[in-house]
C-alpha positions as semicolon CSV with decimal commas, in nm:
position;residue;x (nm);y (nm);z (nm)
1;M;7,859;8,647;10,517
2;S;8,191;8,771;10,655
3;D;8,471;8,794;10,397
4;W;8,724;8,635;10,632
5;L;8,550;8,297;10,626
6;V;8,725;8,037;10,412
7;Y;8,485;7,755;10,499
8;R;8,125;7,878;10,487
9;G;7,918;7,560;10,516
10;E;7,733;7,637;10,194
11;G;7,761;7,285;10,054
12;E;7,890;7,387;9,709
13;P;8,259;7,321;9,625
14;A;8,477;7,631;9,636
15;P;8,836;7,499;9,621
16;A;8,987;7,838;9,538
17;R;8,900;7,973;9,883
18;I;9,168;7,765;10,056
19;G;9,415;7,993;9,877
20;D;9,266;8,288;10,066
21;L;9,413;8,165;10,393
22;P;9,678;8,410;10,514
23;P;10,021;8,279;10,617
24;P;10,016;8,101;10,953
25;P;10,110;8,283;11,272
26;P;10,485;8,268;11,342
27;W;10,440;8,009;11,616
28;R;10,257;7,776;11,372
29;T;10,488;7,810;11,072
30;F;10,638;7,483;10,945
31;T;10,940;7,443;10,721
32;G;10,898;7,119;10,528
33;D;11,003;7,151;10,164
34;P;10,678;7,115;9,969
35;L;10,639;6,809;9,750
36;P;10,432;6,812;9,427
37;L;10,173;6,574;9,571
38;P;9,842;6,555;9,377
39;V;9,523;6,587;9,580
40;P;9,356;6,243;9,601
41;E;8,993;6,230;9,494
42;P;8,726;6,190;9,767
43;D;8,641;5,828;9,834
44;S;8,320;5,642;9,908
45;S;8,336;5,737;10,276
46;T;8,268;6,102;10,189
47;R;7,980;6,007;9,961
48;R;7,824;5,787;10,229
49;R;7,842;6,058;10,494
50;L;7,736;6,356;10,286
51;G;7,485;6,188;10,059
52;G;7,465;6,197;9,683
53;R;7,344;6,557;9,662
54;P;7,496;6,888;9,771
55;L;7,402;6,984;10,125
56;L;7,164;7,278;10,152
57;P;7,319;7,594;10,296
58;V;7,287;7,571;10,674
59;Q;7,431;7,847;10,885
60;D;7,558;7,768;11,231
61;D;7,760;8,080;11,301
62;E;7,947;7,950;11,606
63;A;8,051;7,623;11,440
64;I;8,158;7,794;11,118
65;Q;8,365;8,053;11,301
66;L;8,541;7,789;11,514
67;I;8,616;7,575;11,207
68;N;8,771;7,880;11,040
69;A;8,963;7,961;11,356
70;A;9,122;7,615;11,339
71;L;9,208;7,669;10,971
72;Y;9,360;8,012;11,031
73;L;9,554;7,919;11,346
74;R;9,664;7,577;11,214
75;R;9,531;7,412;11,527
76;P;9,347;7,081;11,570
77;L;8,970;7,100;11,614
78;L;8,836;6,896;11,906
79;V;8,471;6,819;11,831
80;T;8,246;6,686;12,107
81;G;7,879;6,594;12,107
82;E;7,634;6,308;12,133
83;P;7,646;6,017;11,887
84;G;7,475;6,123;11,566
85;S;7,549;6,495;11,606
86;G;7,765;6,503;11,292
87;K;8,112;6,502;11,445
88;S;8,274;6,264;11,198
89;T;8,080;6,414;10,906
90;L;8,225;6,761;10,965
91;P;8,575;6,695;10,819
92;H;8,417;6,546;10,506
93;A;8,206;6,859;10,460
94;V;8,514;7,082;10,496
95;A;8,720;6,867;10,257
96;Q;8,444;6,868;9,994
97;E;8,379;7,242;10,006
98;L;8,748;7,342;10,001
99;G;8,861;7,077;9,751
100;L;9,104;6,909;9,991
101;G;9,045;6,559;9,858
102;R;9,014;6,228;10,039
103;V;8,973;6,252;10,416
104;L;9,241;6,056;10,601
105;Q;9,075;5,856;10,880
106;W;9,230;5,714;11,195
107;S;8,978;5,529;11,412
108;V;9,097;5,499;11,770
109;V;9,038;5,205;12,006
110;S;9,174;5,123;12,350
111;R;9,479;4,946;12,203
112;T;9,574;5,221;11,957
113;E;9,930;5,356;11,981
114;L;10,074;5,672;11,828
115;K;10,311;5,480;11,600
116;Q;10,014;5,312;11,426
117;G;9,892;5,651;11,313
118;L;10,238;5,758;11,197
119;Y;10,379;5,455;11,015
120;E;10,413;5,077;11,008
121;Y;10,739;4,887;10,956
122;D;10,714;4,527;10,839
123;A;11,034;4,396;10,999
124;I;10,929;4,031;10,966
125;G;10,854;4,068;10,597
126;R;11,191;4,233;10,541
127;L;11,373;3,955;10,728
128;Q;11,197;3,685;10,527
129;D;11,276;3,858;10,198
130;A;11,640;3,905;10,302
131;Q;11,674;3,531;10,369
132;L;11,525;3,447;10,029
133;S;11,754;3,697;9,859
134;R;12,062;3,543;10,020
135;E;11,953;3,197;9,910
136;R;11,915;3,320;9,555
137;G;12,228;3,530;9,560
138;A;12,031;3,848;9,495
139;G;12,060;4,188;9,659
140;E;11,832;4,300;9,940
141;N;11,521;4,505;9,871
142;D;11,510;4,872;9,962
143;I;11,394;4,934;10,320
144;G;11,128;5,172;10,192
145;E;10,933;4,876;10,055
146;Y;10,857;4,770;10,412
147;I;10,739;5,104;10,548
148;K;10,393;5,252;10,502
149;L;10,280;5,583;10,646
150;G;9,960;5,583;10,850
151;P;9,682;5,843;10,831
152;L;9,855;6,087;11,069
153;G;10,192;6,034;10,902
154;T;10,040;6,098;10,559
155;A;9,865;6,413;10,682
156;L;10,205;6,550;10,791
157;L;10,369;6,506;10,450
158;P;10,487;6,844;10,316
159;A;10,199;6,904;10,075
160;E;10,129;7,251;9,939
161;R;9,762;7,228;10,040
162;P;9,654;7,101;10,381
163;R;9,511;6,750;10,408
164;V;9,206;6,674;10,621
165;L;9,256;6,415;10,898
166;L;8,983;6,263;11,114
167;I;9,101;6,113;11,445
168;D;8,778;5,945;11,541
169;E;8,667;5,875;11,902
170;L;8,987;5,982;12,074
171;D;8,814;5,938;12,409
172;K;8,827;5,559;12,359
173;S;9,206;5,559;12,354
174;D;9,453;5,438;12,609
175;I;9,532;5,703;12,870
176;D;9,874;5,774;12,710
177;L;9,769;5,843;12,350
178;P;9,643;6,204;12,397
179;N;9,971;6,294;12,566
180;D;10,171;6,116;12,296
181;L;9,994;6,324;12,031
182;L;10,104;6,651;12,188
183;N;10,453;6,675;12,045
184;V;10,358;6,560;11,695
185;L;10,069;6,807;11,667
186;E;10,276;7,088;11,814
187;E;10,588;7,035;11,602
188;G;10,418;6,914;11,283
189;E;10,681;6,648;11,226
190;F;10,800;6,304;11,331
191;R;11,095;6,077;11,269
192;I;11,120;5,721;11,145
193;P;11,417;5,563;11,328
194;E;11,453;5,282;11,073
195;L;11,502;5,539;10,795
196;E;11,726;5,760;11,008
197;R;11,966;5,469;11,044
198;A;11,947;5,395;10,673
199;A;12,015;5,762;10,587
200;K;12,366;5,729;10,732
201;R;12,458;5,497;10,446
202;A;12,558;5,643;10,110
203;G;12,280;5,656;9,856
204;Q;12,002;5,608;10,112
205;E;11,957;5,964;10,234
206;T;11,620;5,970;10,057
207;V;11,398;5,661;10,064
208;T;11,064;5,611;9,888
209;V;10,778;5,475;10,101
210;L;10,404;5,425;10,056
211;D;10,157;5,664;10,214
212;D;9,800;5,601;10,329
213;D;9,672;5,693;9,981
214;G;9,888;5,424;9,820
215;R;10,126;5,679;9,663
216;S;10,504;5,647;9,656
217;V;10,652;5,944;9,842
218;P;11,013;6,036;9,926
219;V;11,133;6,070;10,286
220;T;11,470;6,240;10,339
221;G;11,687;6,186;10,644
222;G;11,423;5,970;10,808
223;R;11,208;6,272;10,900
224;V;10,863;6,382;10,784
225;R;10,802;6,755;10,834
226;C;10,482;6,923;10,718
227;H;10,461;7,235;10,504
228;A;10,088;7,314;10,528
229;F;9,959;7,198;10,866
230;P;9,666;6,959;10,812
231;F;9,310;7,033;10,918
232;V;9,286;6,784;11,205
233;V;8,946;6,695;11,354
234;M;8,952;6,490;11,675
235;T;8,612;6,363;11,789
236;S;8,497;6,266;12,136
237;N;8,170;6,135;12,276
238;G;8,262;6,277;12,615
239;E;8,347;5,943;12,775
240;R;8,663;6,086;12,936
241;D;8,849;6,410;13,002
242;F;9,163;6,506;12,815
243;P;9,486;6,650;12,961
244;R;9,497;7,027;12,977
245;P;9,811;7,056;12,760
246;L;9,618;6,891;12,476
247;L;9,310;7,108;12,530
248;R;9,530;7,418;12,524
249;R;9,651;7,328;12,177
250;C;9,303;7,266;12,032
251;I;9,002;7,468;11,922
252;H;8,698;7,318;12,097
253;L;8,366;7,285;11,914
254;H;8,058;7,124;12,072
255;L;7,793;7,007;11,826
256;E;7,431;6,974;11,922
257;P;7,226;6,706;11,741
258;P;7,096;6,835;11,406
259;R;6,751;6,986;11,431
260;N;6,535;7,220;11,222
261;E;6,733;7,351;10,922
262;R;7,031;7,121;10,982
263;L;6,803;6,819;10,999
264;A;6,616;6,926;10,686
265;A;6,946;6,967;10,500
266;L;7,057;6,621;10,606
267;V;6,734;6,459;10,485
268;H;6,761;6,654;10,158
269;A;7,121;6,541;10,101
270;H;7,038;6,173;10,140
271;F;6,687;6,153;9,992
272;G;6,653;6,446;9,754
273;E;6,461;6,772;9,734
274;G;6,122;6,764;9,903
275;A;6,206;6,456;10,111
276;H;6,187;6,652;10,437
277;D;5,831;6,769;10,370
278;A;5,727;6,428;10,237
279;N;5,842;6,266;10,561
280;L;5,743;6,545;10,795
281;D;5,541;6,305;11,011
282;L;5,852;6,098;11,084
283;V;6,063;6,408;11,144
284;E;5,809;6,546;11,392
285;S;5,784;6,208;11,568
286;F;6,163;6,198;11,592
287;N;6,178;6,549;11,740
288;E;5,891;6,490;11,983
289;G;6,068;6,191;12,136
290;E;6,388;6,384;12,201
291;G;6,322;6,411;12,574
292;D;6,283;6,035;12,613
293;G;6,654;5,962;12,570
294;L;6,938;5,965;12,318
295;R;6,815;5,945;11,958
296;P;7,096;5,951;11,699
297;T;7,006;6,101;11,363
298;D;7,084;5,768;11,195
299;Q;6,757;5,639;11,337
300;L;6,554;5,896;11,144
301;L;6,741;5,826;10,819
302;N;6,691;5,452;10,866
303;A;6,319;5,503;10,932
304;I;6,270;5,721;10,623
305;F;6,454;5,473;10,400
306;L;6,271;5,167;10,530
307;T;5,924;5,319;10,528
308;Q;5,974;5,424;10,166
309;H;5,962;5,054;10,088
310;A;5,673;4,978;10,321
311;A;5,310;5,031;10,222
312;R;5,276;5,409;10,257
313;E;4,897;5,388;10,240
314;A;4,896;5,174;10,554
315;G;4,967;5,453;10,800
316;S;4,970;5,234;11,106
317;R;5,224;5,002;10,951
318;R;5,446;5,295;10,853
319;D;5,423;5,448;11,201
320;G;5,487;5,113;11,364
321;I;5,801;5,044;11,164
322;A;5,932;5,396;11,230
323;G;5,856;5,363;11,601
324;L;6,058;5,044;11,625
325;L;6,359;5,210;11,464
326;M;6,343;5,539;11,654
327;R;6,347;5,413;12,011
328;P;6,598;5,581;12,245
329;L;6,929;5,398;12,270
330;E;6,875;5,340;12,642
331;Q;6,548;5,156;12,573
332;H;6,596;4,787;12,502
333;P;6,339;4,551;12,353
334;Q;6,158;4,350;12,618
335;Q;6,283;3,997;12,644
336;R;6,021;3,732;12,594
């Protein structure tokens, strides 16, 4: 194993290795004053995706080297591949091994706008509270109470250790979102106009807001500027092409569906040691049908789980249940 690798895909936590990262290249150095922000614990999303047991060591040299390239160069990682190839699981694996805490997740749909990922401002709530305060003769609440940072905004807080951010299914976005992301990902900062205006008033240069983890964090001058650039994973199912300026700023990794050792490690993580061999008939059936159409890995996991509760001695019943669950996505049940 090469000594330069910080993330090694070994499955066991090694949080000290993130400290082995050298300083960023000059063109990716950011100047946010670091805040003493504690690392949030991983949440249930990581446990669901990785399983309740450590992943077995699985070496995919190209993927591991590209992941480390993104870490070293402080560049986003654009991950493409078929559904079920492990794109959205990858950031959870990196966060767990390097001790980077809860993965920030921003799921993209056709109506998603950049501002939603950065922050939300509850102007209506503030107006209603201001009216109530005037009626009661009380002072107005601080503007920070009505601002919450989104996943992207939280990832860009000036933490000493990089956060992990998943921007899931970017290819489903409106045509403008990839272009809108360019400046934020290049500069590592963004501004909050509502706080910029407030900063001009005495005593409001620094305002406390909530972040995506539910923590109270200070924002000075209405600007959020990162210190350690986050490890950003953007996933795509290949439903559209992205603008070249965005591609130029990313490290591109294409994931093939898990097979052989990767598939065995996945079954082990979710069902325990020996589960791959115990369900080898289902694994082989899953692999043999690969040429029939798209078969996401979820289908195999579903089949193993369900058949564990079916009568294992009734082989035909077990095979029949597994066959129903592992049909290609393009194959629809016949209508009666």
